[in-house]
Amino acid sequence: MSLGDFQRALADLVANPAMCLAVRRHGSDALDSYELTPREHRRLESVVWQRGMSANCTVYRSTRATPIYTLLQNTCDLLGPSLTHELNEYWMAFPRMEVRFDLEISRFADFLAQRLKSGVVECSCDSAAITEVLAIELARETERLRPRDEHLPHQKRAARFRTALPISS
Amino acid sequence: MPLCDPGGRAPRLGVGMIYTISADRFARSPGALDYWAITPDMFWVDRGVDTESRFGDLPHWIEALEWAAPRLPIVAHHIGLSIGSSCPLDQGYVSQLLSWQGRWNYPWISDHLSFAQIEHGAHKGSAGIALPLPYDRSVLDMICARVSNLLELSGGPLLLENPARYIAYPDEELTETEFINALCARTGCGLLLDLHNLHCNSVNHMFDALQWLEAIDLDHVVEVHVAGGAMIGDIYADSHSGGCPNEVWDLLEHVVPRAPHIRGITFEFHDSYFDRMGGDACLEREITRARKVWQRCN
Ligand SMILES: [Fe+2]
């Protein structure tokens, strides 16, 4: 199970810069919940100090933000500067990325809609307007991301949209 | 039994490009490309391992493949195998890969020498990005067994791509070139040599890319990737955000005449940078330049 725990720990570090800082501060103790060999411990304690680790964290965040920003672009534009805060809140609530774009954006949309409803989103734009645009964009993208075997013949259309591949391929 | 030529019966194709929706017009222009490289994972919806009909075609993407298939070779560049994960390969994904190999008649299939799937108890999750493997003998053994099995199932050719690694693990048992040479020699799989990944690593870890190329067995190279990148903080990243830097063109000039089994050069770019990198004009410029290198050696 050691390699599995090593890979999970590395993925957790990449998704959570605060955890990188904790390993910098507390070393092995911050990795107690993983079953690691001494060499794996040394490797993780080394990588958290490497500048490449910050790049990994940035790439992870941008990979996670891209489907949301690309597919819910108008909603994101309306959120303006508060988008960053809302994404951070979302990532704290759901630390694991959902690789299916339709599931990731619908989960984000539900999360944001709840926050808009409860009035905690600090934004210069009217919450009701954002909620409406969000619902329209979500409906449109859900339709575009619907596989062919779920389409009725008359629903076929040549939709065009941008994609969000992981950064390194 | 390892093959002498990891490209098998695949024809020499020339210069291609990773297909994206934004480049659709360019990709369909007569004579623009010798082949398409596609990421099949972008063309379907994966409803999850426990679902009855797991994979569903995305109509507007499939339409592009249906256009291309009678006109151009299509090669598959997967992102979902996660060949280096500690958890077993996802057999449903492998079945889908094999079914699409038959459906679209790929000359070859490739994926990445990295891991992206992680174990959470009995469940699997995604790391979100491809992460580097430690180059240790036990990892090599694990990947060799998986690759041999995939080669048996698919009949090949199967290529793995050298990764961009932003971090370095201390105490690795093998160098990257030793690891890749051994993997290819033991299994007969080919190398998808990503020259931009190599360039990134040489910049970030301060080594000489030409020395790396001296140490790699270029007989294993079946496909080459070229791309452009950008700085993220102090790191030069493989962001696929523009045209290739001159260093990558220099590496390409070096590799193509020395790689006897090479079948194609693929230009990679990320859809979201299409407009900023100059759209069709940028693609045309990069493809033309790659073609000049290809034609000098073919
Ligand atoms: Fe690549």
Tab-separated table of N, CA and C in Angstrom, chain A residues 55-163:
chain	number	residue	atom	x	y	z
A	55	ALA	N	4.562	25.341	-8.721
A	55	ALA	CA	4.041	25.270	-10.094
A	55	ALA	C	2.974	24.180	-10.186
A	56	ASN	N	3.221	23.025	-9.554
A	56	ASN	CA	2.209	21.958	-9.567
A	56	ASN	C	0.900	22.436	-8.949
A	57	CYS	N	1.009	23.156	-7.823
A	57	CYS	CA	-0.207	23.669	-7.155
A	57	CYS	C	-0.940	24.636	-8.079
A	58	THR	N	-0.186	25.495	-8.767
A	58	THR	CA	-0.806	26.462	-9.676
A	58	THR	C	-1.473	25.761	-10.858
A	59	VAL	N	-0.769	24.776	-11.403
A	59	VAL	CA	-1.325	24.039	-12.546
A	59	VAL	C	-2.607	23.320	-12.118
A	60	TYR	N	-2.570	22.741	-10.912
A	60	TYR	CA	-3.761	22.049	-10.407
A	60	TYR	C	-4.950	23.011	-10.323
A	61	ARG	N	-4.702	24.180	-9.751
A	61	ARG	CA	-5.785	25.149	-9.570
A	61	ARG	C	-6.285	25.660	-10.916
A	62	SER	N	-5.355	25.902	-11.828
A	62	SER	CA	-5.810	26.426	-13.118
A	62	SER	C	-6.554	25.339	-13.898
A	63	THR	N	-6.112	24.082	-13.744
A	63	THR	CA	-6.822	22.982	-14.411
A	63	THR	C	-8.240	22.860	-13.860
A	64	ARG	N	-8.364	23.066	-12.550
A	64	ARG	CA	-9.698	22.972	-11.928
A	64	ARG	C	-10.572	24.157	-12.285
A	65	ALA	N	-9.944	25.328	-12.431
A	65	ALA	CA	-10.747	26.531	-12.712
A	65	ALA	C	-11.187	26.580	-14.175
A	66	THR	N	-10.385	25.978	-15.062
A	66	THR	CA	-10.626	26.162	-16.493
A	66	THR	C	-12.029	25.723	-16.939
A	67	PRO	N	-12.505	24.524	-16.584
A	67	PRO	CA	-13.867	24.192	-17.058
A	67	PRO	C	-14.921	25.150	-16.516
A	68	ILE	N	-14.739	25.600	-15.278
A	68	ILE	CA	-15.730	26.524	-14.698
A	68	ILE	C	-15.674	27.850	-15.439
A	69	TYR	N	-14.464	28.360	-15.625
A	69	TYR	CA	-14.351	29.657	-16.280
A	69	TYR	C	-14.767	29.579	-17.757
A	70	THR	N	-14.432	28.472	-18.394
A	70	THR	CA	-14.718	28.364	-19.828
A	70	THR	C	-16.205	28.123	-20.095
A	71	LEU	N	-16.814	27.269	-19.281
A	71	LEU	CA	-18.192	26.873	-19.580
A	71	LEU	C	-19.223	27.779	-18.896
A	72	LEU	N	-18.819	28.435	-17.809
A	72	LEU	CA	-19.741	29.364	-17.118
A	72	LEU	C	-19.139	30.777	-17.169
A	73	GLN	N	-18.719	31.159	-18.356
A	73	GLN	CA	-17.924	32.377	-18.513
A	73	GLN	C	-18.683	33.638	-18.092
A	74	ASN	N	-19.958	33.746	-18.483
A	74	ASN	CA	-20.713	34.957	-18.143
A	74	ASN	C	-20.937	35.062	-16.645
A	75	THR	N	-21.213	33.936	-16.010
A	75	THR	CA	-21.373	33.929	-14.554
A	75	THR	C	-20.078	34.416	-13.902
A	76	CYS	N	-18.960	33.881	-14.376
A	76	CYS	CA	-17.660	34.256	-13.796
A	76	CYS	C	-17.391	35.753	-14.018
A	77	ASP	N	-17.745	36.240	-15.215
A	77	ASP	CA	-17.546	37.666	-15.492
A	77	ASP	C	-18.375	38.524	-14.533
A	78	LEU	N	-19.608	38.094	-14.277
A	78	LEU	CA	-20.472	38.864	-13.365
A	78	LEU	C	-19.922	38.835	-11.933
A	79	LEU	N	-19.318	37.728	-11.556
A	79	LEU	CA	-18.744	37.656	-10.201
A	79	LEU	C	-17.546	38.603	-10.064
A	80	GLY	N	-16.886	38.855	-11.183
A	80	GLY	CA	-15.764	39.809	-11.178
A	80	GLY	C	-14.688	39.395	-10.185
A	81	PRO	N	-14.183	40.369	-9.397
A	81	PRO	CA	-13.073	40.053	-8.485
A	81	PRO	C	-13.441	39.021	-7.416
A	82	SER	N	-14.750	38.855	-7.141
A	82	SER	CA	-15.109	37.877	-6.099
A	82	SER	C	-15.033	36.424	-6.588
A	83	LEU	N	-14.786	36.230	-7.889
A	83	LEU	CA	-14.673	34.863	-8.409
A	83	LEU	C	-13.581	34.080	-7.668
A	84	THR	N	-12.432	34.711	-7.466
A	84	THR	CA	-11.315	34.010	-6.814
A	84	THR	C	-11.731	33.511	-5.431
A	85	HIS	N	-12.415	34.372	-4.687
A	85	HIS	CA	-12.861	33.973	-3.347
A	85	HIS	C	-13.859	32.824	-3.428
A	86	GLU	N	-14.784	32.917	-4.367
A	86	GLU	CA	-15.792	31.859	-4.495
A	86	GLU	C	-15.155	30.526	-4.902
A	87	LEU	N	-14.156	30.591	-5.790
A	87	LEU	CA	-13.458	29.350	-6.179
A	87	LEU	C	-12.725	28.755	-4.978
A	88	ASN	N	-12.086	29.617	-4.195
A	88	ASN	CA	-11.376	29.115	-3.011
A	88	ASN	C	-12.333	28.448	-2.036
A	89	GLU	N	-13.483	29.079	-1.832
A	89	GLU	CA	-14.498	28.490	-0.933
A	89	GLU	C	-14.960	27.129	-1.470
A	90	TYR	N	-15.176	27.102	-2.774
A	90	TYR	CA	-15.640	25.864	-3.411
A	90	TYR	C	-14.592	24.764	-3.261
A	91	TRP	N	-13.349	25.121	-3.496
A	91	TRP	CA	-12.278	24.111	-3.407
A	91	TRP	C	-12.082	23.627	-1.972
A	92	MET	N	-12.352	24.529	-1.014
A	92	MET	CA	-12.260	24.078	0.381
A	92	MET	C	-13.401	23.107	0.695
A	93	ALA	N	-14.580	23.390	0.167
A	93	ALA	CA	-15.729	22.511	0.420
A	93	ALA	C	-15.595	21.188	-0.338
A	94	PHE	N	-15.002	21.237	-1.532
A	94	PHE	CA	-14.838	20.028	-2.363
A	94	PHE	C	-13.381	19.931	-2.813
A	95	PRO	N	-12.526	19.399	-1.959
A	95	PRO	CA	-11.096	19.401	-2.299
A	95	PRO	C	-10.740	18.518	-3.489
A	96	ARG	N	-11.551	17.526	-3.788
A	96	ARG	CA	-11.231	16.639	-4.916
A	96	ARG	C	-11.897	17.099	-6.192
A	97	MET	N	-11.105	17.135	-7.239
A	97	MET	CA	-11.625	17.556	-8.536
A	97	MET	C	-12.506	16.463	-9.133
A	98	GLU	N	-13.575	16.854	-9.744
A	98	GLU	CA	-14.427	15.924	-10.497
A	98	GLU	C	-13.989	16.013	-11.950
A	99	VAL	N	-13.481	14.901	-12.499
A	99	VAL	CA	-12.897	14.991	-13.850
A	99	VAL	C	-13.940	15.195	-14.947
A	100	ARG	N	-15.163	14.785	-14.673
A	100	ARG	CA	-16.210	15.028	-15.680
A	100	ARG	C	-16.640	16.483	-15.593
A	101	PHE	N	-16.480	17.212	-16.701
A	101	PHE	CA	-16.788	18.647	-16.704
A	101	PHE	C	-18.233	18.919	-16.307
A	102	ASP	N	-19.165	18.081	-16.825
A	102	ASP	CA	-20.575	18.354	-16.533
A	102	ASP	C	-20.844	18.241	-15.036
A	103	LEU	N	-20.207	17.262	-14.384
A	103	LEU	CA	-20.422	17.096	-12.944
A	103	LEU	C	-19.722	18.210	-12.160
A	104	GLU	N	-18.520	18.576	-12.604
A	104	GLU	CA	-17.775	19.625	-11.894
A	104	GLU	C	-18.538	20.952	-11.963
A	105	ILE	N	-19.026	21.310	-13.150
A	105	ILE	CA	-19.692	22.614	-13.242
A	105	ILE	C	-21.063	22.594	-12.575
A	106	SER	N	-21.744	21.443	-12.591
A	106	SER	CA	-23.058	21.444	-11.923
A	106	SER	C	-22.866	21.478	-10.403
A	107	ARG	N	-21.802	20.839	-9.911
A	107	ARG	CA	-21.528	20.889	-8.468
A	107	ARG	C	-21.167	22.317	-8.054
A	108	PHE	N	-20.345	22.976	-8.878
A	108	PHE	CA	-19.993	24.372	-8.582
A	108	PHE	C	-21.239	25.258	-8.658
A	109	ALA	N	-22.073	25.005	-9.669
A	109	ALA	CA	-23.282	25.828	-9.832
A	109	ALA	C	-24.207	25.690	-8.620
A	110	ASP	N	-24.383	24.465	-8.133
A	110	ASP	CA	-25.221	24.249	-6.932
A	110	ASP	C	-24.639	24.997	-5.735
A	111	PHE	N	-23.321	24.882	-5.583
A	111	PHE	CA	-22.633	25.516	-4.459
A	111	PHE	C	-22.801	27.040	-4.513
A	112	LEU	N	-22.579	27.578	-5.713
A	112	LEU	CA	-22.669	29.031	-5.869
A	112	LEU	C	-24.109	29.513	-5.694
A	113	ALA	N	-25.047	28.761	-6.233
A	113	ALA	CA	-26.463	29.156	-6.113
A	113	ALA	C	-26.878	29.230	-4.644
A	114	GLN	N	-26.437	28.268	-3.860
A	114	GLN	CA	-26.731	28.266	-2.420
A	114	GLN	C	-26.163	29.510	-1.746
A	115	ARG	N	-24.937	29.835	-2.107
A	115	ARG	CA	-24.267	30.988	-1.483
A	115	ARG	C	-24.940	32.305	-1.921
A	116	LEU	N	-25.340	32.350	-3.173
A	116	LEU	CA	-26.036	33.550	-3.646
A	116	LEU	C	-27.362	33.709	-2.902
A	117	LYS	N	-28.043	32.593	-2.705
A	117	LYS	CA	-29.344	32.612	-2.025
A	117	LYS	C	-29.193	33.065	-0.578
A	118	SER	N	-28.116	32.598	0.049
A	118	SER	CA	-27.964	32.960	1.471
A	118	SER	C	-27.267	34.313	1.654
A	119	GLY	N	-26.938	34.970	0.537
A	119	GLY	CA	-26.435	36.346	0.613
A	119	GLY	C	-25.004	36.493	1.092
A	120	VAL	N	-24.206	35.425	0.989
A	120	VAL	CA	-22.817	35.533	1.465
A	120	VAL	C	-21.826	35.902	0.355
A	121	VAL	N	-22.326	35.975	-0.883
A	121	VAL	CA	-21.411	36.337	-1.971
A	121	VAL	C	-21.278	37.854	-2.022
A	122	GLU	N	-20.052	38.319	-1.832
A	122	GLU	CA	-19.819	39.769	-1.869
A	122	GLU	C	-19.485	40.169	-3.288
A	123	CYS	N	-20.446	40.828	-3.919
A	123	CYS	CA	-20.269	41.118	-5.335
A	123	CYS	C	-21.040	42.384	-5.675
A	124	SER	N	-20.477	43.178	-6.595
A	124	SER	CA	-21.144	44.431	-6.950
A	124	SER	C	-22.384	44.177	-7.801
A	125	CYS	N	-22.458	43.023	-8.378
A	125	CYS	CA	-23.585	42.697	-9.261
A	125	CYS	C	-24.753	42.095	-8.464
A	126	ASP	N	-25.955	42.275	-8.966
A	126	ASP	CA	-27.163	41.774	-8.308
A	126	ASP	C	-27.170	40.233	-8.274
A	127	SER	N	-27.387	39.672	-7.083
A	127	SER	CA	-27.371	38.211	-6.907
A	127	SER	C	-28.400	37.510	-7.782
A	128	ALA	N	-29.578	38.126	-7.900
A	128	ALA	CA	-30.640	37.497	-8.699
A	128	ALA	C	-30.208	37.388	-10.160
A	129	ALA	N	-29.508	38.416	-10.639
A	129	ALA	CA	-29.049	38.396	-12.039
A	129	ALA	C	-28.015	37.283	-12.230
A	130	ILE	N	-27.103	37.166	-11.278
A	130	ILE	CA	-26.075	36.110	-11.405
A	130	ILE	C	-26.748	34.735	-11.372
A	131	THR	N	-27.710	34.578	-10.464
A	131	THR	CA	-28.407	33.288	-10.349
A	131	THR	C	-29.069	32.917	-11.676
A	132	GLU	N	-29.675	33.918	-12.311
A	132	GLU	CA	-30.360	33.654	-13.573
A	132	GLU	C	-29.376	33.268	-14.680
A	133	VAL	N	-28.290	34.031	-14.786
A	133	VAL	CA	-27.289	33.733	-15.823
A	133	VAL	C	-26.684	32.356	-15.564
A	134	LEU	N	-26.424	32.064	-14.301
A	134	LEU	CA	-25.861	30.761	-13.930
A	134	LEU	C	-26.784	29.635	-14.393
A	135	ALA	N	-28.075	29.785	-14.141
A	135	ALA	CA	-29.031	28.728	-14.522
A	135	ALA	C	-29.052	28.543	-16.038
A	136	ILE	N	-29.000	29.660	-16.766
A	136	ILE	CA	-29.031	29.567	-18.243
A	136	ILE	C	-27.766	28.863	-18.747
A	137	GLU	N	-26.606	29.290	-18.224
A	137	GLU	CA	-25.352	28.693	-18.707
A	137	GLU	C	-25.267	27.211	-18.354
A	138	LEU	N	-25.731	26.884	-17.167
A	138	LEU	CA	-25.678	25.487	-16.748
A	138	LEU	C	-26.570	24.623	-17.637
A	139	ALA	N	-27.757	25.131	-17.927
A	139	ALA	CA	-28.683	24.366	-18.784
A	139	ALA	C	-28.069	24.173	-20.176
A	140	ARG	N	-27.471	25.231	-20.705
A	140	ARG	CA	-26.873	25.157	-22.037
A	140	ARG	C	-25.741	24.127	-22.063
A	141	GLU	N	-24.846	24.191	-21.078
A	141	GLU	CA	-23.693	23.293	-21.082
A	141	GLU	C	-24.084	21.849	-20.793
A	142	THR	N	-25.091	21.667	-19.943
A	142	THR	CA	-25.563	20.306	-19.668
A	142	THR	C	-26.051	19.681	-20.967
A	143	GLU	N	-26.728	20.484	-21.758
A	143	GLU	CA	-27.227	19.995	-23.043
A	143	GLU	C	-26.060	19.681	-23.993
A	144	ARG	N	-25.080	20.562	-24.021
A	144	ARG	CA	-23.938	20.345	-24.924
A	144	ARG	C	-23.112	19.139	-24.529
A	145	LEU	N	-23.059	18.862	-23.237
A	145	LEU	CA	-22.243	17.746	-22.756
A	145	LEU	C	-23.049	16.452	-22.642
A	146	ARG	N	-24.221	16.455	-23.235
A	146	ARG	CA	-25.055	15.247	-23.189
A	146	ARG	C	-24.596	14.295	-24.292
A	147	PRO	N	-24.308	13.028	-23.930
A	147	PRO	CA	-23.849	12.110	-24.968
A	147	PRO	C	-24.916	11.778	-25.987
A	148	ARG	N	-24.434	11.289	-27.138
A	148	ARG	CA	-25.319	11.046	-28.279
A	148	ARG	C	-26.441	10.070	-27.934
A	149	ASP	N	-26.147	9.051	-27.124
A	149	ASP	CA	-27.187	8.058	-26.841
A	149	ASP	C	-28.269	8.589	-25.904
A	150	GLU	N	-28.095	9.807	-25.413
A	150	GLU	CA	-29.155	10.419	-24.594
A	150	GLU	C	-29.912	11.482	-25.381
A	151	HIS	N	-29.495	11.701	-26.634
A	151	HIS	CA	-30.166	12.707	-27.465
A	151	HIS	C	-31.280	12.074	-28.263
A	152	LEU	N	-32.376	12.802	-28.413
A	152	LEU	CA	-33.373	12.393	-29.383
A	152	LEU	C	-32.888	12.891	-30.738
A	153	PRO	N	-33.300	12.223	-31.829
A	153	PRO	CA	-32.778	12.624	-33.146
A	153	PRO	C	-32.949	14.115	-33.438
A	154	HIS	N	-34.074	14.697	-33.065
A	154	HIS	CA	-34.303	16.100	-33.427
A	154	HIS	C	-33.469	17.054	-32.560
A	155	GLN	N	-32.790	16.494	-31.541
A	155	GLN	CA	-32.004	17.383	-30.675
A	155	GLN	C	-30.560	17.533	-31.161
A	156	LYS	N	-30.184	16.776	-32.208
A	156	LYS	CA	-28.796	16.849	-32.656
A	156	LYS	C	-28.463	18.268	-33.116
A	157	ARG	N	-27.351	18.737	-32.692
A	157	ARG	CA	-26.938	20.073	-33.107
A	157	ARG	C	-25.423	20.145	-33.109
A	158	ALA	N	-24.919	21.079	-33.884
A	158	ALA	CA	-23.467	21.208	-33.972
A	158	ALA	C	-22.997	22.278	-33.003
A	159	ALA	N	-23.014	21.938	-31.720
A	159	ALA	CA	-22.594	22.917	-30.714
A	159	ALA	C	-21.070	23.068	-30.761
A	160	ARG	N	-20.597	24.234	-30.449
A	160	ARG	CA	-19.153	24.474	-30.418
A	160	ARG	C	-18.806	25.080	-29.070
A	161	PHE	N	-17.817	24.521	-28.438
A	161	PHE	CA	-17.344	25.137	-27.200
A	161	PHE	C	-15.890	24.785	-26.992
A	162	ARG	N	-15.259	25.571	-26.170
A	162	ARG	CA	-13.847	25.360	-25.882
A	162	ARG	C	-13.676	24.280	-24.835
A	163	THR	N	-12.533	23.642	-24.856
A	163	THR	CA	-12.296	22.546	-23.915
A	163	THR	C	-11.246	22.942	-22.903
